[in-house]
């Protein structure tokens, strides 16, 4: 199979500089500062501190598991990690806070429900008040640089960004990077990947195509960037009157190469849009199986204040077709069909022998707004989503197969011309 850029894990050298990090347990009862220059070193020190033989590492901010050295190297110093064993469910800082309030202040939450009913009955008038209150001062919303709104940048590494937009772009990238490394970890740790050279080649090619496309779209950094000119079109509200790249190609140059190689019929480009208004207002897109959010007050502008930026961490990107329950099992099932001696790997559309997996379809389900909804924590339904993946085995007559092959040829040709 064709593999344009062989993937190589990024491993820091023995003399790589140490960076400081913070680690805590699941209950947040103990916290330590540690210095490490690799994920392996961090795990070793964390295991010693918390007496967990084979620990896992999660970001306290959004609960993403850090399972890949490449991803670890993209994280800034002083990040807080949650250390847990393999069977422990890790909750984000804000989920813990929400659950604590829920258990300790039932009367308060009941009062909130009554207030919500009042708001629902007076939506047109109150919606403007709620949004205005959440925005804060308009002059602060429009300010962008660290010097113009220093309070907003408190706790953010000076080297990370100089503007609010840069911070928000990085946060969007981090969420999508998390999905990529979760996908990579799940696909490469399965026994089939280790036992079958054919399965390994199929999975490696798919992961490399994923990586190339993500670099080309800058890991969809525009999602949270209010300066992006293209914006998502949300359904109107009801009842109311918006890494380390292989072969020494720098990320920016690879990004341009990928963009030039995608062609005019790219199915991904339409999802490369901002989820907010020009001022930075975000609106919840609702529970995974609803057309819109049922709650009028599920709005936020993280550009307005440091408090809103912190609260925005409670907002999640929710997969309608779930990664762990649907998309990744579908990929592994189809890879198994491709390597099976039974010979049942065929394209259902054309009834021909399968040649590849539908990489673009899987990419859309894993990383794009084709399958992702931005939701408030209340609208993040973690029960089983009764949707199945649309990914499949494709043959050389399929449009998707032809598109992938053409993309690979274009990219190789442009890379050769550049070198």
Short mmCIF file of C-alpha atoms in Angstrom, two decimals:
data_model
loop_
_atom_site.label_atom_id
_atom_site.label_comp_id
_atom_site.label_asym_id
_atom_site.label_seq_id
_atom_site.Cartn_x
_atom_site.Cartn_y
_atom_site.Cartn_z
CA UNK A 1 0.00 0.00 0.00
CA UNK A 2 1.04 3.57 -0.67
CA UNK A 3 2.41 5.49 2.31
CA UNK A 4 3.74 8.90 1.42
CA UNK A 5 5.29 9.96 4.70
CA UNK A 6 6.26 7.12 7.06
CA UNK A 7 5.08 8.04 10.53
CA UNK A 8 7.79 8.33 13.15
CA UNK A 9 7.12 8.82 16.83
CA UNK A 10 8.65 11.91 18.33
CA UNK A 11 11.05 10.85 21.07
CA UNK A 12 12.92 13.44 23.09
CA UNK A 13 16.62 12.84 23.43
CA UNK A 14 18.16 11.96 26.76
CA UNK A 15 19.42 15.54 27.05
CA UNK A 16 16.08 17.20 26.27
CA UNK A 17 15.25 20.00 28.73
CA UNK A 18 12.92 19.23 31.62
CA UNK A 19 9.62 21.07 31.97
CA UNK A 20 7.54 21.45 35.11
CA UNK A 21 4.07 19.87 35.35
CA UNK A 22 1.45 19.34 38.05
CA UNK A 23 -0.12 15.95 38.83
CA UNK A 24 -3.09 15.08 41.00
CA UNK A 25 -5.26 12.07 41.81
CA UNK A 26 -8.83 11.44 40.65
CA UNK A 27 -10.34 12.99 43.79
CA UNK A 28 -7.99 16.02 43.53
CA UNK A 29 -6.99 15.34 47.15
CA UNK A 30 -3.21 15.41 46.54
CA UNK A 31 -1.17 17.48 44.14
CA UNK A 32 2.53 17.36 43.26
CA UNK A 33 4.87 19.26 41.00
CA UNK A 34 7.14 17.13 38.82
CA UNK A 35 9.73 17.76 36.15
CA UNK A 36 9.81 15.61 33.01
CA UNK A 37 10.96 15.71 29.40
CA UNK A 38 8.83 12.82 28.16
CA UNK A 39 5.50 11.13 28.81
CA UNK A 40 7.37 8.02 29.94
CA UNK A 41 9.29 10.00 32.58
CA UNK A 42 6.08 11.67 33.77
CA UNK A 43 4.33 8.29 34.09
CA UNK A 44 7.27 6.85 36.05
CA UNK A 45 7.27 9.72 38.54
CA UNK A 46 3.48 9.72 38.81
CA UNK A 47 3.45 5.97 39.48
CA UNK A 48 5.89 6.49 42.34
CA UNK A 49 3.90 9.38 43.84
CA UNK A 50 0.49 7.72 43.71
CA UNK A 51 1.58 4.05 43.99
CA UNK A 52 -0.14 3.05 40.74
CA UNK A 53 1.80 0.40 38.83
CA UNK A 54 0.47 1.13 35.34
CA UNK A 55 -0.99 4.63 35.48
CA UNK A 56 -2.80 6.60 32.81
CA UNK A 57 -2.46 10.35 32.30
CA UNK A 58 -5.38 12.71 31.61
CA UNK A 59 -5.73 16.47 31.18
CA UNK A 60 -7.63 17.81 34.20
CA UNK A 61 -9.06 20.60 32.04
CA UNK A 62 -11.09 18.45 29.64
CA UNK A 63 -10.46 14.81 30.57
CA UNK A 64 -8.53 13.92 27.37
CA UNK A 65 -6.16 10.99 27.89
CA UNK A 66 -2.54 11.75 27.03
CA UNK A 67 -1.40 8.44 25.57
CA UNK A 68 1.01 9.55 22.87
CA UNK A 69 4.50 11.06 23.16
CA UNK A 70 3.89 13.41 20.22
CA UNK A 71 0.80 14.87 21.87
CA UNK A 72 2.60 15.22 25.21
CA UNK A 73 5.34 17.27 23.56
CA UNK A 74 2.76 19.79 22.27
CA UNK A 75 1.51 20.61 25.79
CA UNK A 76 2.88 23.67 27.64
CA UNK A 77 4.59 23.58 31.03
CA UNK A 78 2.55 23.68 34.26
CA UNK A 79 -0.36 21.71 32.79
CA UNK A 80 -2.33 19.83 35.45
CA UNK A 81 -2.62 16.09 34.81
CA UNK A 82 -4.94 13.63 36.54
CA UNK A 83 -3.26 10.29 37.28
CA UNK A 84 -5.47 7.18 37.36
CA UNK A 85 -5.37 3.44 36.86
CA UNK A 86 -6.83 1.85 33.72
CA UNK A 87 -10.30 1.13 35.17
CA UNK A 88 -10.98 4.51 36.78
CA UNK A 89 -13.41 6.99 35.23
CA UNK A 90 -11.81 10.43 35.19
CA UNK A 91 -13.99 13.51 35.41
CA UNK A 92 -12.94 17.03 34.46
CA UNK A 93 -12.52 19.76 37.07
CA UNK A 94 -15.83 21.28 36.09
CA UNK A 95 -17.75 18.02 36.16
CA UNK A 96 -16.56 17.53 39.74
CA UNK A 97 -17.64 21.06 40.64
CA UNK A 98 -21.04 20.63 38.98
CA UNK A 99 -21.67 17.30 40.74
CA UNK A 100 -20.64 18.79 44.10
CA UNK A 101 -23.10 21.66 43.69
CA UNK A 102 -25.80 19.24 42.55
CA UNK A 103 -25.41 16.99 45.61
CA UNK A 104 -25.04 19.77 48.18
CA UNK A 105 -27.56 22.32 46.94
CA UNK A 106 -30.68 20.52 45.72
CA UNK A 107 -32.91 23.46 46.69
CA UNK A 108 -30.72 25.83 44.72
CA UNK A 109 -30.94 23.67 41.62
CA UNK A 110 -34.71 23.38 42.03
CA UNK A 111 -34.90 27.17 42.16
CA UNK A 112 -32.82 27.21 39.00
CA UNK A 113 -35.36 24.94 37.31
CA UNK A 114 -38.18 27.32 38.26
CA UNK A 115 -36.14 30.23 36.92
CA UNK A 116 -35.59 28.28 33.70
CA UNK A 117 -39.34 27.84 33.31
CA UNK A 118 -39.82 31.60 33.78
CA UNK A 119 -37.14 32.31 31.17
CA UNK A 120 -38.76 29.85 28.74
CA UNK A 121 -42.07 31.68 29.06
CA UNK A 122 -40.44 35.06 28.43
CA UNK A 123 -37.81 34.16 25.87
CA UNK A 124 -37.72 37.16 23.50
CA UNK A 125 -37.24 39.74 26.26
CA UNK A 126 -34.92 37.79 28.54
CA UNK A 127 -32.63 36.35 25.86
CA UNK A 128 -31.10 39.77 25.20
CA UNK A 129 -30.56 40.35 28.94
CA UNK A 130 -28.88 36.95 29.44
CA UNK A 131 -26.54 37.33 26.51
CA UNK A 132 -25.63 40.89 27.49
CA UNK A 133 -24.87 39.82 31.08
CA UNK A 134 -22.70 36.94 29.94
CA UNK A 135 -20.80 39.09 27.51
CA UNK A 136 -19.73 41.62 30.10
CA UNK A 137 -18.35 44.96 28.97
CA UNK A 138 -18.39 45.35 25.20
CA UNK A 139 -15.11 47.24 25.20
CA UNK A 140 -13.36 44.27 26.86
CA UNK A 141 -14.92 41.78 24.45
CA UNK A 142 -13.44 43.53 21.47
CA UNK A 143 -9.98 43.81 22.99
CA UNK A 144 -7.63 41.15 21.71
CA UNK A 145 -4.04 41.53 22.91
CA UNK A 146 -2.43 40.68 26.22
CA UNK A 147 -1.55 44.34 26.84
CA UNK A 148 -5.16 45.46 26.24
CA UNK A 149 -6.83 42.88 28.51
CA UNK A 150 -4.16 41.47 30.83
CA UNK A 151 -6.64 39.92 33.28
CA UNK A 152 -8.00 37.60 30.56
CA UNK A 153 -4.54 36.07 30.09
CA UNK A 154 -3.89 35.24 33.77
CA UNK A 155 -2.56 31.69 34.09
CA UNK A 156 -1.79 31.42 30.35
CA UNK A 157 1.86 30.82 29.47
CA UNK A 158 3.43 34.01 28.04
CA UNK A 159 5.03 32.01 25.23
CA UNK A 160 1.77 30.39 24.18
CA UNK A 161 -0.03 33.35 22.65
CA UNK A 162 -0.18 37.11 22.45
CA UNK A 163 -3.85 37.45 21.46
CA UNK A 164 -7.13 35.93 22.59
CA UNK A 165 -7.65 34.50 19.11
CA UNK A 166 -4.34 32.61 19.28
CA UNK A 167 -5.32 31.11 22.64
CA UNK A 168 -8.71 30.00 21.34
CA UNK A 169 -7.22 28.58 18.14
CA UNK A 170 -4.85 26.46 20.23
CA UNK A 171 -7.71 25.22 22.39
CA UNK A 172 -9.62 24.13 19.31
CA UNK A 173 -6.52 22.36 17.98
CA UNK A 174 -5.94 20.61 21.30
CA UNK A 175 -9.41 19.09 21.29
CA UNK A 176 -9.00 17.71 17.77
CA UNK A 177 -5.45 16.54 18.49
CA UNK A 178 -6.87 14.65 21.45
CA UNK A 179 -9.24 12.75 19.14
CA UNK A 180 -6.37 11.93 16.78
CA UNK A 181 -4.13 10.54 19.50
CA UNK A 182 -7.02 8.62 21.05
CA UNK A 183 -7.70 7.10 17.62
CA UNK A 184 -4.02 6.31 17.08
CA UNK A 185 -3.69 4.72 20.52
CA UNK A 186 -6.78 2.52 20.14
CA UNK A 187 -5.92 1.32 16.63
CA UNK A 188 -2.24 0.58 17.24
CA UNK A 189 -2.61 -1.21 20.58
CA UNK A 190 -4.99 -3.89 19.29
CA UNK A 191 -3.63 -7.43 18.87
CA UNK A 192 -4.47 -7.45 15.15
CA UNK A 193 -2.13 -4.51 14.57
CA UNK A 194 0.74 -6.36 16.23
CA UNK A 195 0.03 -9.75 14.65
CA UNK A 196 -0.83 -8.92 11.03
CA UNK A 197 1.52 -6.97 8.70
CA UNK A 198 -1.43 -6.31 6.36
CA UNK A 199 -3.54 -4.89 9.19
CA UNK A 200 -0.62 -2.77 10.36
CA UNK A 201 -0.12 -1.38 6.85
CA UNK A 202 -3.83 -0.55 6.48
CA UNK A 203 -3.98 1.19 9.87
CA UNK A 204 -0.68 3.04 9.39
CA UNK A 205 -1.79 4.35 6.01
CA UNK A 206 -5.13 5.50 7.44
CA UNK A 207 -3.48 7.25 10.39
CA UNK A 208 -0.98 8.97 8.11
CA UNK A 209 -3.77 10.21 5.84
CA UNK A 210 -5.63 11.45 8.92
CA UNK A 211 -2.49 13.30 10.05
CA UNK A 212 -1.87 14.87 6.66
CA UNK A 213 -5.47 16.10 6.41
CA UNK A 214 -5.42 17.45 9.96
CA UNK A 215 -2.20 19.35 9.27
CA UNK A 216 -3.75 20.69 6.07
CA UNK A 217 -6.73 22.05 7.99
CA UNK A 218 -4.54 23.20 10.92
CA UNK A 219 -6.38 20.77 13.22
CA UNK A 220 -9.52 22.89 12.63
CA UNK A 221 -8.11 25.74 14.71
CA UNK A 222 -10.74 28.04 13.22
CA UNK A 223 -13.52 26.41 15.28
CA UNK A 224 -13.03 28.77 18.21
CA UNK A 225 -11.40 31.64 16.29
CA UNK A 226 -13.72 34.63 15.96
CA UNK A 227 -11.56 36.17 13.21
CA UNK A 228 -12.33 33.29 10.85
CA UNK A 229 -14.39 34.63 7.94
CA UNK A 230 -16.41 31.44 7.47
CA UNK A 231 -18.97 30.54 10.14
CA UNK A 232 -21.19 27.59 10.87
CA UNK A 233 -24.84 27.97 9.99
CA UNK A 234 -26.90 26.88 12.97
CA UNK A 235 -30.58 26.07 12.85
CA UNK A 236 -32.67 28.99 14.15
CA UNK A 237 -33.74 28.86 17.78
CA UNK A 238 -37.27 27.79 18.53
CA UNK A 239 -39.77 30.47 19.61
CA UNK A 240 -37.37 33.46 19.32
CA UNK A 241 -37.50 36.83 17.13
CA UNK A 242 -25.60 32.68 15.23
CA UNK A 243 3.35 18.26 15.51
CA UNK A 244 6.05 16.87 14.32
CA UNK A 245 5.89 16.08 10.61
CA UNK A 246 7.83 13.38 8.85
CA UNK A 247 10.56 13.76 6.27
CA UNK A 248 11.65 17.19 7.56
CA UNK A 249 8.75 19.11 6.01
CA UNK A 250 7.84 22.04 8.28
CA UNK A 251 4.17 22.01 9.41
CA UNK A 252 3.33 25.28 7.64
CA UNK A 253 4.74 24.03 4.33
CA UNK A 254 3.02 20.66 4.68
CA UNK A 255 -0.21 22.49 5.43
CA UNK A 256 0.08 24.39 2.14
CA UNK A 257 0.99 21.22 0.24
CA UNK A 258 -2.05 19.39 1.59
CA UNK A 259 -4.37 22.31 0.83
CA UNK A 260 -3.12 22.49 -2.76
CA UNK A 261 -3.53 18.73 -3.17
CA UNK A 262 -7.12 18.43 -1.92
CA UNK A 263 -8.81 19.36 -5.19
CA UNK A 264 -12.03 21.25 -5.85
CA UNK A 265 -14.37 18.43 -4.75
CA UNK A 266 -13.05 18.16 -1.19
CA UNK A 267 -15.81 17.06 1.19
CA UNK A 268 -13.96 18.35 4.25
CA UNK A 269 -13.56 22.05 3.46
CA UNK A 270 -17.18 22.95 4.21
CA UNK A 271 -16.60 22.02 7.87
CA UNK A 272 -13.56 24.28 8.27
CA UNK A 273 -15.59 27.07 9.89
CA UNK A 274 -15.89 29.06 13.11
CA UNK A 275 -18.56 28.11 15.65
CA UNK A 276 -18.90 31.62 17.02
CA UNK A 277 -20.04 35.06 15.94
CA UNK A 278 -17.71 37.90 15.01
CA UNK A 279 -17.64 38.99 18.65
CA UNK A 280 -17.01 35.44 19.89
CA UNK A 281 -20.50 34.40 21.02
CA UNK A 282 -21.04 30.63 21.09
CA UNK A 283 -24.43 28.92 21.19
CA UNK A 284 -25.04 25.33 22.31
CA UNK A 285 -26.02 23.04 19.42
CA UNK A 286 -28.17 20.78 21.62
CA UNK A 287 -28.24 17.12 22.62
CA UNK A 288 -26.80 14.78 19.98
CA UNK A 289 -30.21 13.67 18.65
CA UNK A 290 -31.93 17.10 18.77
CA UNK A 291 -31.93 19.64 15.97
CA UNK A 292 -31.25 22.54 18.34
CA UNK A 293 -30.61 23.34 22.00
CA UNK A 294 -33.68 23.44 24.24
CA UNK A 295 -32.15 25.95 26.66
CA UNK A 296 -32.12 29.64 25.86
CA UNK A 297 -29.32 30.45 28.30
CA UNK A 298 -26.81 27.96 26.85
CA UNK A 299 -24.69 30.75 25.39
CA UNK A 300 -21.21 31.95 26.23
CA UNK A 301 -18.54 34.37 25.06
CA UNK A 302 -15.12 33.15 26.28
CA UNK A 303 -13.53 36.27 24.77
CA UNK A 304 -15.41 38.51 27.21
CA UNK A 305 -13.70 37.64 30.50
CA UNK A 306 -11.33 35.24 32.20
CA UNK A 307 -14.30 33.74 34.06
CA UNK A 308 -16.07 32.96 30.79
CA UNK A 309 -12.87 31.47 29.37
CA UNK A 310 -12.71 29.11 32.36
CA UNK A 311 -16.42 28.26 32.10
CA UNK A 312 -15.97 27.46 28.41
CA UNK A 313 -14.05 24.37 29.51
CA UNK A 314 -17.40 22.87 30.52
CA UNK A 315 -18.52 23.03 26.91
CA UNK A 316 -17.76 19.85 25.00
CA UNK A 317 -17.46 18.68 21.43
CA UNK A 318 -19.89 15.77 21.36
CA UNK A 319 -19.70 13.05 18.69
CA UNK A 320 -23.16 12.13 17.45
CA UNK A 321 -21.72 8.85 16.09
CA UNK A 322 -19.52 7.96 19.04
CA UNK A 323 -15.79 7.35 18.70
CA UNK A 324 -15.36 4.47 21.15
CA UNK A 325 -18.71 2.77 20.64
CA UNK A 326 -19.14 3.14 16.88
CA UNK A 327 -16.38 4.69 14.74
CA UNK A 328 -13.29 2.87 16.04
CA UNK A 329 -15.06 -0.53 16.27
CA UNK A 330 -16.19 -0.04 12.66
CA UNK A 331 -12.61 0.66 11.54
CA UNK A 332 -11.27 -2.42 13.33
CA UNK A 333 -14.09 -4.61 12.03
CA UNK A 334 -13.41 -3.55 8.44
CA UNK A 335 -9.64 -3.99 8.85
CA UNK A 336 -10.30 -7.50 10.14
CA UNK A 337 -12.40 -8.20 7.06
CA UNK A 338 -9.58 -6.96 4.84
CA UNK A 339 -7.01 -9.31 6.42
CA UNK A 340 -9.33 -12.28 6.95
CA UNK A 341 -8.77 -15.50 5.05
CA UNK A 342 -12.54 -15.72 4.61
CA UNK A 343 -12.36 -13.27 1.73
CA UNK A 344 -15.49 -11.29 2.67
CA UNK A 345 -13.86 -7.89 2.21
CA UNK A 346 -15.95 -6.49 -0.60
CA UNK A 347 -17.50 -3.18 -1.52
CA UNK A 348 -21.23 -3.28 -0.85
CA UNK A 349 -21.93 -0.55 -3.39
CA UNK A 350 -20.28 -2.19 -6.40
CA UNK A 351 -20.07 -5.80 -5.19
CA UNK A 352 -16.37 -5.88 -5.92
CA UNK A 353 -13.27 -6.81 -3.97
CA UNK A 354 -12.37 -4.13 -1.43
CA UNK A 355 -9.19 -2.12 -1.90
CA UNK A 356 -9.21 0.39 0.98
CA UNK A 357 -11.21 1.67 3.91
CA UNK A 358 -13.29 4.82 3.40
CA UNK A 359 -10.73 7.14 4.99
CA UNK A 360 -12.58 10.38 4.20
CA UNK A 361 -15.84 9.12 5.70
CA UNK A 362 -14.05 8.05 8.88
CA UNK A 363 -12.16 11.35 8.99
CA UNK A 364 -15.42 13.30 8.81
CA UNK A 365 -16.88 11.27 11.67
CA UNK A 366 -13.81 11.55 13.91
CA UNK A 367 -12.67 15.13 13.48
CA UNK A 368 -15.21 17.43 11.81
CA UNK A 369 -18.49 19.24 12.36
CA UNK A 370 -20.08 16.68 10.09
CA UNK A 371 -20.38 14.61 13.28
CA UNK A 372 -19.40 17.00 16.10
CA UNK A 373 -21.69 19.34 18.05
CA UNK A 374 -20.53 22.01 20.47
CA UNK A 375 -22.64 21.55 23.60
CA UNK A 376 -23.05 22.87 27.13
CA UNK A 377 -22.33 20.23 29.79
CA UNK A 378 -26.07 19.85 30.46
CA UNK A 379 -26.61 18.88 26.81
CA UNK A 380 -23.69 16.43 26.73
CA UNK A 381 -25.54 13.12 26.82
CA UNK A 382 -23.05 10.36 27.70
CA UNK A 383 -25.52 7.50 27.35
CA UNK A 384 -25.34 5.26 24.26
CA UNK A 385 -25.99 7.13 21.01
CA UNK A 386 -27.92 4.78 18.78
CA UNK A 387 -26.07 5.66 15.59
CA UNK A 388 -23.69 3.52 13.55
CA UNK A 389 -20.66 4.58 11.55
CA UNK A 390 -21.00 5.12 7.81
CA UNK A 391 -17.42 3.99 7.22
CA UNK A 392 -17.01 1.00 4.90
CA UNK A 393 -14.75 -0.99 2.64
CA UNK A 394 -14.46 0.63 -0.79
CA UNK A 395 -13.32 -0.58 -4.21
CA UNK A 396 -11.51 1.08 -7.10
CA UNK A 397 -14.83 2.15 -8.67
CA UNK A 398 -15.84 4.21 -5.65
CA UNK A 399 -15.52 7.99 -5.91
CA UNK A 400 -13.88 8.10 -2.49
CA UNK A 401 -11.20 5.60 -3.57
CA UNK A 402 -10.43 7.69 -6.67
CA UNK A 403 -10.31 10.88 -4.59
CA UNK A 404 -7.86 9.39 -2.07
CA UNK A 405 -5.57 8.08 -4.80
CA UNK A 406 -5.63 11.43 -6.61
CA UNK A 407 -4.92 13.29 -3.37
CA UNK A 408 -1.92 11.04 -2.69
CA UNK A 409 -0.59 11.53 -6.24
CA UNK A 410 -1.02 15.31 -6.02
CA UNK A 411 0.69 15.48 -2.65
CA UNK A 412 3.62 13.33 -3.75
CA UNK A 413 4.03 15.36 -6.94
CA UNK A 414 4.02 18.70 -5.10
CA UNK A 415 6.41 17.37 -2.46
CA UNK A 416 8.84 16.18 -5.15
CA UNK A 417 8.63 19.58 -6.87
CA UNK A 418 9.34 21.33 -3.57
CA UNK A 419 12.39 19.15 -2.89
#
